[in-house]
Coordinates of C-alpha atoms and ligand atoms in Angstrom, one line a residue:
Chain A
X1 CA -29.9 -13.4 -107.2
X2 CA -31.2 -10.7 -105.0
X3 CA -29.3 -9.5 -101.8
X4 CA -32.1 -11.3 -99.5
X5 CA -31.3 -14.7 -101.3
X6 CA -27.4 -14.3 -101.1
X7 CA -25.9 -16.0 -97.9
X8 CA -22.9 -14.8 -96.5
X9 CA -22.3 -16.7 -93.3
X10 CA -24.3 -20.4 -93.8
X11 CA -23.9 -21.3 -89.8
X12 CA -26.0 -18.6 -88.9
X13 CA -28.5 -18.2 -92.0
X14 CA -27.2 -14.0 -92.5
X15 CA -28.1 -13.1 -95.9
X16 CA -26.2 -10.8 -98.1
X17 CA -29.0 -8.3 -97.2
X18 CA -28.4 -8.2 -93.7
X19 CA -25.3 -7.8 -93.9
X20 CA -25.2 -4.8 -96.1
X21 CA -27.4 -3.0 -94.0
X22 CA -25.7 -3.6 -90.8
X23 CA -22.7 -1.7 -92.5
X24 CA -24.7 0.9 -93.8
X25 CA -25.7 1.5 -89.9
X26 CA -22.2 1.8 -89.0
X27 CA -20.8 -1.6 -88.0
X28 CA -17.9 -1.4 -90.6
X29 CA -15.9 -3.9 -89.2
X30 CA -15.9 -7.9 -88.9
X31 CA -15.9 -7.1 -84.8
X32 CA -18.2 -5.1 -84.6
X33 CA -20.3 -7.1 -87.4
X34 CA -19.7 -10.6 -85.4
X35 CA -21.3 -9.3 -82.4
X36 CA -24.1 -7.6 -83.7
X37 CA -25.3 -10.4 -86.1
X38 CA -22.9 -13.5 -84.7
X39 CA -21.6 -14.0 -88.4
X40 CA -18.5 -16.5 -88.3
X41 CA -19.5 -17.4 -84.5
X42 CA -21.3 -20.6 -85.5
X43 CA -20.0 -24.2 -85.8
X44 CA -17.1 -23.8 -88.7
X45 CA -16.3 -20.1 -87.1
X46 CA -16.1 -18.2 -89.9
X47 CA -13.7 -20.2 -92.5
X48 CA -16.9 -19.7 -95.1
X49 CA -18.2 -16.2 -94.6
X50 CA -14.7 -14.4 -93.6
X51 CA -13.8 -13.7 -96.5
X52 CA -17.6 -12.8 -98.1
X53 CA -18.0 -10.4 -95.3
X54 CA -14.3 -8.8 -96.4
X55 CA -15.6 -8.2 -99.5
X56 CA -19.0 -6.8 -98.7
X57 CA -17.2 -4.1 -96.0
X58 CA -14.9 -3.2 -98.9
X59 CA -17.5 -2.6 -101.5
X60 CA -19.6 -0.3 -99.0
X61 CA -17.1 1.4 -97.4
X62 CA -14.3 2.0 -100.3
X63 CA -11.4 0.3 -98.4
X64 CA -9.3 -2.3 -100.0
X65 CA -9.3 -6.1 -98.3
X66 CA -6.1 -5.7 -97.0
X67 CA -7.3 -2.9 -95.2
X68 CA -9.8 -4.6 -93.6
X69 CA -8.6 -6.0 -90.1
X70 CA -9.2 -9.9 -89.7
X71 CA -11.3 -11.5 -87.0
X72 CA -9.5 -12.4 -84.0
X73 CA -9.0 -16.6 -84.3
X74 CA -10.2 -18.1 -81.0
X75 CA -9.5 -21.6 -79.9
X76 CA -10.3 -24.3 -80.6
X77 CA -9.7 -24.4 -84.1
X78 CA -12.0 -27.2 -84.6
X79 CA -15.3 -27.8 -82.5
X80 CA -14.3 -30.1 -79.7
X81 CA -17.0 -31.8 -77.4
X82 CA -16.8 -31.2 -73.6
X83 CA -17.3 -35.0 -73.3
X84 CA -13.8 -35.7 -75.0
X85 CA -12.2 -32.7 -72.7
X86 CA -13.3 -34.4 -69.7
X87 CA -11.4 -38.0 -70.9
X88 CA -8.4 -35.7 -72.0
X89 CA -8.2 -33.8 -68.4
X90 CA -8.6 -37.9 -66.6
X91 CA -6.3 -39.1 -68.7
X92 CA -3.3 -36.7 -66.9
X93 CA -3.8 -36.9 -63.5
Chain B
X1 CA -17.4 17.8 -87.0
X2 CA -15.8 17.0 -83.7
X3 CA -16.8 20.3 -81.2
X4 CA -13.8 20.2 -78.0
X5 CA -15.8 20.7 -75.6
X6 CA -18.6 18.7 -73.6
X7 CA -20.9 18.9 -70.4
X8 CA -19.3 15.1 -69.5
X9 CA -16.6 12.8 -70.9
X10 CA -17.9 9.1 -70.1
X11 CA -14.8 7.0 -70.6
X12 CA -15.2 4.0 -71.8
X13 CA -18.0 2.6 -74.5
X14 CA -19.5 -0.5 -72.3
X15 CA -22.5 -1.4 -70.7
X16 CA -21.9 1.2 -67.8
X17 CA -20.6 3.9 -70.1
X18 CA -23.4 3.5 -73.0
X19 CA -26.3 2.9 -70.1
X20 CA -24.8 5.9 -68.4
X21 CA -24.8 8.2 -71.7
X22 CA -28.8 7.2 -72.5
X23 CA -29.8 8.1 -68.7
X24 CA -28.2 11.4 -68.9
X25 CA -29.7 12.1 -72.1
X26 CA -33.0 11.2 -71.0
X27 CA -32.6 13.4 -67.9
X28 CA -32.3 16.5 -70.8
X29 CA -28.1 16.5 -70.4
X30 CA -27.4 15.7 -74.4
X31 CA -23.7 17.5 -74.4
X32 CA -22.3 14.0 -73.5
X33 CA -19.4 12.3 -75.5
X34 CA -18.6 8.8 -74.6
X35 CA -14.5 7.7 -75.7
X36 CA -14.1 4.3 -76.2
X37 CA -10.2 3.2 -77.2
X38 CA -11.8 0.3 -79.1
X39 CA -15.3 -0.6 -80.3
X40 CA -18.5 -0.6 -77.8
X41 CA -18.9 -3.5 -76.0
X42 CA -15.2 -4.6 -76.7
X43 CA -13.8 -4.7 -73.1
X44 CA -15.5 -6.7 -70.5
X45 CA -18.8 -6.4 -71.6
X46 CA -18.6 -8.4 -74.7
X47 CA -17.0 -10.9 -73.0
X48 CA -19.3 -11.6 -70.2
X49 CA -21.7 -14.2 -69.3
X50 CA -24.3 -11.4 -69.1
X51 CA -26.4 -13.1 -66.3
X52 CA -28.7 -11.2 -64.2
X53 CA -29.6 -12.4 -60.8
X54 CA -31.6 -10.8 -57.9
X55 CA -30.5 -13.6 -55.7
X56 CA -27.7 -11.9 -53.3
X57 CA -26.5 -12.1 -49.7
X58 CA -26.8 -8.1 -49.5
X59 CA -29.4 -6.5 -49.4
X60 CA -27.5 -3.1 -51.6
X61 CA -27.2 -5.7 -54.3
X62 CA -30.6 -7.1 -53.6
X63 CA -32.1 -3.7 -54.1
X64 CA -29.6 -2.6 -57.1
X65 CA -29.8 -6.0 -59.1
X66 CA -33.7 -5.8 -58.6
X67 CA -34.3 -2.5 -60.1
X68 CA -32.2 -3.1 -62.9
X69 CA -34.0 -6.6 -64.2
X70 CA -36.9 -4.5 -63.9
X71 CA -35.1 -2.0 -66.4
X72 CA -34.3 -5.1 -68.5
X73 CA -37.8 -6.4 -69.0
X74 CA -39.1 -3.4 -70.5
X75 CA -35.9 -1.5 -72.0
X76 CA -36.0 -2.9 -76.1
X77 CA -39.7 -1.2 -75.8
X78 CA -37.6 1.5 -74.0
X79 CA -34.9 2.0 -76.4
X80 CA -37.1 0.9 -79.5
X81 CA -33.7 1.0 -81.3
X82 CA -34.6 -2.2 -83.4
X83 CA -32.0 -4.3 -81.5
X84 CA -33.4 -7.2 -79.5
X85 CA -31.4 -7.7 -76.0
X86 CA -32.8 -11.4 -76.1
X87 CA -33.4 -11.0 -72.2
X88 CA -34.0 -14.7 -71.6
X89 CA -35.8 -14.4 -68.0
X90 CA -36.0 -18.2 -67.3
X91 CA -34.6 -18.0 -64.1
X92 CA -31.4 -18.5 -62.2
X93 CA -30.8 -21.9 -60.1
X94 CA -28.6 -21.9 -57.8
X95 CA -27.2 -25.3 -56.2
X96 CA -26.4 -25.5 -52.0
X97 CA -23.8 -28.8 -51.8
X98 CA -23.2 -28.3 -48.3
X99 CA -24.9 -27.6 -44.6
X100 CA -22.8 -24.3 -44.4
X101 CA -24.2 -23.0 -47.8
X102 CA -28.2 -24.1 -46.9
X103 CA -27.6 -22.0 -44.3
X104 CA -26.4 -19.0 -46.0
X105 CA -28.9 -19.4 -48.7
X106 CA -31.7 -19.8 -46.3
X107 CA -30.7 -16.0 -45.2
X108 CA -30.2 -15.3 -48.5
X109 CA -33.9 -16.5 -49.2
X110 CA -35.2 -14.4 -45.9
X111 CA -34.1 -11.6 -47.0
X112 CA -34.7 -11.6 -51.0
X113 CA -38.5 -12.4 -50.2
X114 CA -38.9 -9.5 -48.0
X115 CA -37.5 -6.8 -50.7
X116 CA -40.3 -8.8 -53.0
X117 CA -37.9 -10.9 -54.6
X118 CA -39.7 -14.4 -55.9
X119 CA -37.0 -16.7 -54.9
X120 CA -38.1 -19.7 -53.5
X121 CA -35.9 -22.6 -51.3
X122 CA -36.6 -25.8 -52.9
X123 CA -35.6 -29.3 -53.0
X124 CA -32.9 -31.2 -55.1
X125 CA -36.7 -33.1 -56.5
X126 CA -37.7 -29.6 -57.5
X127 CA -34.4 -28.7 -58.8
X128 CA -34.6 -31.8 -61.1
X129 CA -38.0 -30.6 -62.1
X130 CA -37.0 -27.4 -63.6
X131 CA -33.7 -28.5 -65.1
X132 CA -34.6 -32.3 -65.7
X133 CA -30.6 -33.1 -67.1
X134 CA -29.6 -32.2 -63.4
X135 CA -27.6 -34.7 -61.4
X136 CA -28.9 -34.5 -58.2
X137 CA -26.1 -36.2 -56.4
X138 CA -25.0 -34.8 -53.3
X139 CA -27.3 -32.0 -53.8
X140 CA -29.1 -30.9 -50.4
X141 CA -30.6 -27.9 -51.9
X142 CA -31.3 -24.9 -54.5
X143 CA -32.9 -21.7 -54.9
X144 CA -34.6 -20.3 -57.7
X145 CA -36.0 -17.2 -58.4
X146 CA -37.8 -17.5 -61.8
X147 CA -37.1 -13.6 -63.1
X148 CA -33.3 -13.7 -63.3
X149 CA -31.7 -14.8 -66.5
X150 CA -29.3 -13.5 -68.8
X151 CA -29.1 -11.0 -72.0
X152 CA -27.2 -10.7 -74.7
X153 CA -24.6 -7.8 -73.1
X154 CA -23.8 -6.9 -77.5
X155 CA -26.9 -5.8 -78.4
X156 CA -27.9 -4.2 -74.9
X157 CA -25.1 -2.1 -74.9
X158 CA -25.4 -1.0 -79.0
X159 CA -29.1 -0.4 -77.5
X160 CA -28.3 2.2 -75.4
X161 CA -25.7 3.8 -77.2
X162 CA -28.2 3.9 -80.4
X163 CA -31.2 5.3 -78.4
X164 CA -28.3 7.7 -76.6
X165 CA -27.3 8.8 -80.2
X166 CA -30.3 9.9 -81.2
X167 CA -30.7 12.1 -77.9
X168 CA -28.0 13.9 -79.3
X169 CA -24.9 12.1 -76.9
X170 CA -21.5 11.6 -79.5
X171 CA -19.6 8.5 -79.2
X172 CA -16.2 8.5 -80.4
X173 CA -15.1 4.9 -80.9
X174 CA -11.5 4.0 -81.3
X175 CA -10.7 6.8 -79.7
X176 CA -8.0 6.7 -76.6
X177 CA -8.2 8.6 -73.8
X178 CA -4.3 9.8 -72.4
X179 CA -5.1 11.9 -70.0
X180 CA -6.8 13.9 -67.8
X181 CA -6.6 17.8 -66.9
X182 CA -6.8 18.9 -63.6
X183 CA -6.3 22.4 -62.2
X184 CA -7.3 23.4 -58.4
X185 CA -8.4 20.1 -58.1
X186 CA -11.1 20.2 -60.5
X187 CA -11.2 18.4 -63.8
X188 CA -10.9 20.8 -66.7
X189 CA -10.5 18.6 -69.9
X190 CA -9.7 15.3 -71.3
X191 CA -6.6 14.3 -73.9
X192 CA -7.9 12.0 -76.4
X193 CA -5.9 10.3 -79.4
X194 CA -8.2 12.4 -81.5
X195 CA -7.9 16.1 -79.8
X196 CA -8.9 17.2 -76.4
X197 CA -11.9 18.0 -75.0
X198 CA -12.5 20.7 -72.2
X199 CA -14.8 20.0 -69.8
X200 CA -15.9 19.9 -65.7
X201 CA -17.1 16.3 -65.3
X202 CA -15.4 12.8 -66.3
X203 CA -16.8 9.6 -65.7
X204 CA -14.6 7.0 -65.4
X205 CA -16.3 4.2 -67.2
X206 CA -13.3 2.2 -68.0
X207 CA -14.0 -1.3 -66.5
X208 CA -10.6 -3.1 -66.3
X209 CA -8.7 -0.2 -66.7
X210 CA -10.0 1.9 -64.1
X211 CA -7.2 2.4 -62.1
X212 CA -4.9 3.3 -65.2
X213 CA -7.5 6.2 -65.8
X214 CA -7.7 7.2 -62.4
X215 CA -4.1 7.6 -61.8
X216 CA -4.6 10.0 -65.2
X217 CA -6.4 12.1 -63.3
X218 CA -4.0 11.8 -60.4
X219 CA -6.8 9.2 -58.3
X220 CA -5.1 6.2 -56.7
X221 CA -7.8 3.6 -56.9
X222 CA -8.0 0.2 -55.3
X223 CA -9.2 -1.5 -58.1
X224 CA -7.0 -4.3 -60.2
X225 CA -7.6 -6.6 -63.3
X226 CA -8.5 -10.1 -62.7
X227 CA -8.7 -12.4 -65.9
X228 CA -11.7 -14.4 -66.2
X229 CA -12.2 -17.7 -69.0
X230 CA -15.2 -18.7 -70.6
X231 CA -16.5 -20.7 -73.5
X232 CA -19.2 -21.3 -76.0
X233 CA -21.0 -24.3 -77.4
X234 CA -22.4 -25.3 -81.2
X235 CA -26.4 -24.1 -80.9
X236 CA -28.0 -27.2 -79.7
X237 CA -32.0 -27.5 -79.9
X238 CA -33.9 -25.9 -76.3
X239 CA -33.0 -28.2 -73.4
X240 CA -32.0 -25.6 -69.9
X241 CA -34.3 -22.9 -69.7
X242 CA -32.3 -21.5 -66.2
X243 CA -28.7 -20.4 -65.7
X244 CA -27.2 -22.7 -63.2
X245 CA -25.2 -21.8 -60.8
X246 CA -22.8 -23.6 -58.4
X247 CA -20.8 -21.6 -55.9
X248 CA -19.6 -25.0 -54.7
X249 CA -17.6 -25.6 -58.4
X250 CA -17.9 -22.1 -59.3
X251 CA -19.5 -22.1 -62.8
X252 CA -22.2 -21.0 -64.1
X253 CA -23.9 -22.5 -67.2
X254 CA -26.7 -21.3 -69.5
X255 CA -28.1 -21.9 -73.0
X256 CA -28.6 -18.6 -75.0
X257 CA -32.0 -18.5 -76.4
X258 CA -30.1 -19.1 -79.5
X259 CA -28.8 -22.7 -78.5
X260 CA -25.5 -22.3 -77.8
X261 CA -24.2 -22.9 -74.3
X262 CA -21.8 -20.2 -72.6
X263 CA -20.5 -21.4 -69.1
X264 CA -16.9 -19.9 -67.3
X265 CA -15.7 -20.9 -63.7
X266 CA -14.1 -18.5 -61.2
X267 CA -10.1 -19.5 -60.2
X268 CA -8.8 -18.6 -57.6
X269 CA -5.5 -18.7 -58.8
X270 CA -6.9 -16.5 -62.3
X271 CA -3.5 -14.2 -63.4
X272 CA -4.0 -10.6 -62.1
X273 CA -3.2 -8.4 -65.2
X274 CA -4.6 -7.3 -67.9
X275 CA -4.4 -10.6 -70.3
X276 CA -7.4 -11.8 -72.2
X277 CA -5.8 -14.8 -74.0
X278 CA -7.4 -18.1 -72.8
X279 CA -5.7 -21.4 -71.5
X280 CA -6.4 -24.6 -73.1
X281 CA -6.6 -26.0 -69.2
X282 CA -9.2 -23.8 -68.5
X283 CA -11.3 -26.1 -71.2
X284 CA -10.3 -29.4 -69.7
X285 CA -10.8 -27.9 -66.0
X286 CA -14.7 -26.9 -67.3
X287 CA -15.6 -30.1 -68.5
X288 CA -14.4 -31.4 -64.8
X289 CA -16.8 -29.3 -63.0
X290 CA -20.0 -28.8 -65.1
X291 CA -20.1 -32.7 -66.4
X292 CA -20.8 -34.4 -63.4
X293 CA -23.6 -31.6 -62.4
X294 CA -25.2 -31.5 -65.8
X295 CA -24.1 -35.1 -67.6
X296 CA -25.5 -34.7 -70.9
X297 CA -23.6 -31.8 -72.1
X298 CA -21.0 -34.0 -72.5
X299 CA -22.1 -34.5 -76.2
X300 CA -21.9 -30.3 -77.0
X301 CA -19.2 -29.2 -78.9
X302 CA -17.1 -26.1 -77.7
X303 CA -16.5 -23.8 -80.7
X304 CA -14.9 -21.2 -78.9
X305 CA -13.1 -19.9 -75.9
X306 CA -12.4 -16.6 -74.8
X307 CA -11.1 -14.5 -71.6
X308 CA -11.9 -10.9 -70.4
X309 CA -11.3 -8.7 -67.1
X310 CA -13.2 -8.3 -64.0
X311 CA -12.7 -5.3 -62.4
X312 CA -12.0 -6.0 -58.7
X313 CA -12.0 -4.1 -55.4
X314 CA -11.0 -4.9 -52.1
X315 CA -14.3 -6.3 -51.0
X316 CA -16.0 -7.5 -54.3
X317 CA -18.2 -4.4 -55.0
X318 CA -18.3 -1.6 -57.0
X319 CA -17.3 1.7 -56.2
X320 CA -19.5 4.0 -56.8
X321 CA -19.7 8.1 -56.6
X322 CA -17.4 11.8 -57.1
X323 CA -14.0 11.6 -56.1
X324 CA -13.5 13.4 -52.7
X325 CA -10.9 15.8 -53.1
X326 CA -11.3 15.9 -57.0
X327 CA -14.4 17.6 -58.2
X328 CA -16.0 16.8 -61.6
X329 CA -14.2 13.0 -61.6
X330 CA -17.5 10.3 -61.0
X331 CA -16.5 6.5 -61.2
X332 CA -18.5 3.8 -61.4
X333 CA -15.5 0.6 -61.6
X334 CA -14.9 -2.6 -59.3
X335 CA -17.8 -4.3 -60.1
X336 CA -15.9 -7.6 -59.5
X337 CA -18.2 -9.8 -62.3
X338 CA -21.2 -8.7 -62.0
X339 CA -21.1 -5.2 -63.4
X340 CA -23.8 -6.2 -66.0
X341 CA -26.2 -6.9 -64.3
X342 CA -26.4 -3.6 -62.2
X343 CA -25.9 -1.4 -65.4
X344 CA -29.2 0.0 -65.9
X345 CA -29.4 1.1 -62.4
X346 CA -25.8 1.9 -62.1
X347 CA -26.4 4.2 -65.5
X348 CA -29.6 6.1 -63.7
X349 CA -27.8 6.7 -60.1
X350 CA -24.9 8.6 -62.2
X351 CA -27.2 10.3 -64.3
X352 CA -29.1 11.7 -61.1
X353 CA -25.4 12.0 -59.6
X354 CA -23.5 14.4 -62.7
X355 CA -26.8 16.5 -63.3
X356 CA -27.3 17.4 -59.7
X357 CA -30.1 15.4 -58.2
X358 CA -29.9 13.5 -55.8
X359 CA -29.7 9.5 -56.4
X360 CA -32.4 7.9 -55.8
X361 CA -31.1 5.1 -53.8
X362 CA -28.1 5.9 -50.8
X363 CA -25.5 5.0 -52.6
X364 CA -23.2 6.5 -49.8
X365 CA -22.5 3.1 -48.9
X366 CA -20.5 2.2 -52.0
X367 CA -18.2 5.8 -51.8
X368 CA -14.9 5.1 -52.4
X369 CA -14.2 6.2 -48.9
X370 CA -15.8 3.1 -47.4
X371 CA -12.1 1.8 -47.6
X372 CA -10.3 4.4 -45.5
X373 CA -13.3 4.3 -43.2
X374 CA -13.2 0.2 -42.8
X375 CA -16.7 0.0 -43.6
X376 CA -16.0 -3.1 -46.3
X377 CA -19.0 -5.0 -47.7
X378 CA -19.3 -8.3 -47.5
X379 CA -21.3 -10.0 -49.9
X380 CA -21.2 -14.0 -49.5
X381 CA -22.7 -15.3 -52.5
X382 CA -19.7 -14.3 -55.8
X383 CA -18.5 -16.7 -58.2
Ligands
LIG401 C1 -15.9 -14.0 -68.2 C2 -16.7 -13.0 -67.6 C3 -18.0 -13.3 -67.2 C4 -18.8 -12.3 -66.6 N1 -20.1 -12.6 -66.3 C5 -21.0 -11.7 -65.8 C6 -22.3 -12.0 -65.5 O1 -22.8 -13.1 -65.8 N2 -23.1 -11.0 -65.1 C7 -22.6 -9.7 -64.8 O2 -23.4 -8.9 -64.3 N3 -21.4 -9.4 -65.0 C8 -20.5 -10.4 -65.5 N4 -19.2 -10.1 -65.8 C9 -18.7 -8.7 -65.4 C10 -19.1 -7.7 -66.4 O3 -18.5 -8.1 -67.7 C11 -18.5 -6.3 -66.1 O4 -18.8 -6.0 -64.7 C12 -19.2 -5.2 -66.9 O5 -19.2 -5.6 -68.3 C13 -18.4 -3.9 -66.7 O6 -18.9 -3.0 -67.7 P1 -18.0 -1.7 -67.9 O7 -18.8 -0.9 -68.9 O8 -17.7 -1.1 -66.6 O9 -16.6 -2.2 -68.5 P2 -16.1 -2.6 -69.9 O10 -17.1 -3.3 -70.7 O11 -14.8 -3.2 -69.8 O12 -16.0 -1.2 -70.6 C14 -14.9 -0.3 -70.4 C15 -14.4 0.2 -71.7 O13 -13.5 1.2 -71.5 C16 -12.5 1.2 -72.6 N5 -11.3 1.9 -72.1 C17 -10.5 1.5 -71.2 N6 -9.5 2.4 -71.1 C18 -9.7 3.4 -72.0 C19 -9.1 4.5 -72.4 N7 -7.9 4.9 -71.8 N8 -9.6 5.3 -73.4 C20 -10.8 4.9 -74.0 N9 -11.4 3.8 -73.7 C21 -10.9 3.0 -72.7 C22 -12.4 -0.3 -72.9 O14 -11.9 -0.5 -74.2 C23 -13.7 -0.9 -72.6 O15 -14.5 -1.1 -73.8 C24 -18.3 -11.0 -66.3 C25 -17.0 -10.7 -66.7 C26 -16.2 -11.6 -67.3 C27 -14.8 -11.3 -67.8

């Protein structure tokens, strides 16, 4: 399959292609990558394209994976709507 | 690779620091090395809500903020670096809940429209027709100015320091400055992790670390961290075209032209130190205050939370100029949450400022020394 077909993070449609150039320009880490192209910042926040954006970095720029610093983990872990917060914050006071 | 020596050290690779680089460049100074301890954007500028507002109670910010959408509108033709800043320039409502705040915003109003600002009072009718999943409840009024929005602060600020580049500026990212040289009270050369770099001018670009890098230089400056929350939404499709803004609750909410919703509220009580963890309250507490305004975003899903610094100063605006009594150390810090939005003009007034001009507007009024002097700004409408 060609690079343009290949997708590395499936919330945000970022193809293989993308992705490669981005670290040719310089963004050689997931940080910097995230904010340029919001890979891993959509609904399952990474868990699919982490590691596929590990492996890309590593292939361009020589390092090993372990090398390769991981994304910082926000919370929540799990998408959580502001609907169910609001019962969560009644239901204490 | 790395020459030790440069016209001006910016410190610090945000908004300010990158917009400040491209400005100098452009004015013909190229010998211009920005050090950022991490990557660009990563202090308060990637954190940021990124909203850009004309709509203030002074007319400094007024002027400043005004200028600088101007910048905006016309700055990825500008840059032409082949990142989009997604200005979304749908406006910026902002909701009056009580007799006290009509008032202030009818000043407010007075005085936007005569600097040219398109700001309009209106009723909470008119509110509901712009952002029709408004709860008009105890509303008595708004204002809205339909060329404020908001940008996305990661791409602006890899804008400018890509068009900067390729005038010839350096940036050396995770990089740490450790100290500042000083001799006969002039600056002579900055101590980075990677080697030091001689040179007469320093601009302290540091955001929520300016005071650490003024005391470097030996500078006491009243500036202090102040930790600000903030969350993000699952993309959801086009429903609020304006940021929304309640001084009453203090939030803000807006939907990226992407779909996702990023809204934060101002505490009061918000720890004082330089912490950018989040609070799972701060979640709970959001939901309170922007459900009841704006009901239907109950059914969005928050995928993230994050925290970053504002940079505060006694009276809630920046500080900008020289050092008196230290010649070759320019800051531009304490822009108190809404740094962002001034950038572009910030970035051209110390352009004019470290290659000798003189600014364009009298900036004399933000001077450091307005605090010895008692000459504090007051500007009534922060979050
Ligand atoms: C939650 C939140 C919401 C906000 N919303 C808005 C908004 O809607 N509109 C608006 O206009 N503003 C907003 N702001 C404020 C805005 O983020 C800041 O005013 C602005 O980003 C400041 O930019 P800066 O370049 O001065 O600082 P920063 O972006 O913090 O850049 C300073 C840089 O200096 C680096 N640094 C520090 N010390 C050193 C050192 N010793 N050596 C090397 N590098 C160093 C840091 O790593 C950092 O990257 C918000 C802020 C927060 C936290």
């Amino acid at each position: 399959m060609a690079d343009k077909d290949v997708i590395i993070c499936r919330c945000e449609d970022l193809t293989r292609e993308e992705v490669r150039k981005l670290i040719e320009a310089g963004f050689t880490t997931i940080e910097e990558i995230k904010r340029v192209s919001r890979c891993g910042m959509g609904p399952c926040q990474g868990r699919t394209c982490h590691q596929l954006l590990v492996r890309e970095i590593a292939s361009i720029t020589g390092q090993s994976a372990e090398e390769i610093a991981p994304a910082v983990a926000r919370p929540p872990i799990k998408g959580v709507k502001l609907g169910t917060l609001l019962k969560e914050a009644e239901s204490h006071e | 690779m790395n020459k030790n020596t440069a016209e001006v050290v910016i410190i610090g690779g945000g908004i300010i620091g990158c917009a400040t680089a491209y400005y100098l460049a452009k004015a013909g100074v190229t010998d211009v090395v920005v050090v950022e301890r991490n990557y660009l954007s990563s202090g308060s500028t990637g954190r940021c809500g990124a909203g850009v507002r004309q709509q203030w109670g002074l007319k400094m910010n007024c002027l400043l903020a005004k200028e600088s959408i101007r910048a905006f509108e016309t700055l990825n033709e500008e840059l032409d670096t082949g990142f989009d800043i997604e200005f979304k320039q749908k406006g910026y409502l902002m909701l009056a809940y009580n007799e006290k705040m009509v008032e202030q915003y009818k000043k407010n109003v007075a005085l936007q429209q005569s600097l040219d600002i398109p700001v309009k009072l209106i009723t909470p009718d008119e509110a509901k027709e712009i952002v029709p999943h408004l709860n008009t409840d105890g509303l008595l009024a708004a204002t809205f100015c339909p060329t404020d929005g908001h940008i996305n602060p990661f791409t602006a600020t890899i804008s400018y320091a890509e068009a900067a580049k390729r005038l010839g500026v350096r940036v050396m990212t995770y990089t740490e400055v450790t100290g500042i040289e000083v001799e006969n009270n002039k600056v002579v050369a900055v101590n980075t992790s990677n080697g030091k770099i001689h040179t007469n001018k320093v601009f302290n670009a540091s955001g929520g670390y300016s005071r650490e890098v003024g005391a470097m230089a030996g500078v006491e400056l009243p500036t202090h961290p102040e930790r600000h929350q903030i969350l993000v939404t699952e993309p959801v499709a086009r429903l609020q075209d304006p940021m929304v803004i309640s001084l009453q609750h203090g939030f803000y909410c807006q939907q990226t032209p992407h779909g996702s919703f990023v809204m934060g509220f101002g505490d009061p009580n918000e720890l004082k130190e330089h912490v950018v963890t989040s609070s799972w309250n701060f979640m709970e507490e959001m939901a309170e205050k922007v459900l009841p305004v704006l009901p239907p975003l109950a059914e969005l899903r928050v995928v993230r939370q994050w925290a970053g610094l504002y940079n505060m100063s006694p009276d809630a605006q920046p500080i900008l100029g020289e050092m008196p009594n230290l010649q070759g150390f320019f800051n531009a810090v304490g822009f108190s949450g809404h740094g962002f939005m001034l950038a572009p003009v910030t970035g051209m007034l110390m352009a004019e400022l470290m290659s000798g001009q003189e600014p364009h507007l009298d900036i004399k009024p933000l001077s450091i020394e307005r605090f010895e002097k008692g000459e504090l700004l007051r500007e009534p409408s922060v979050v």
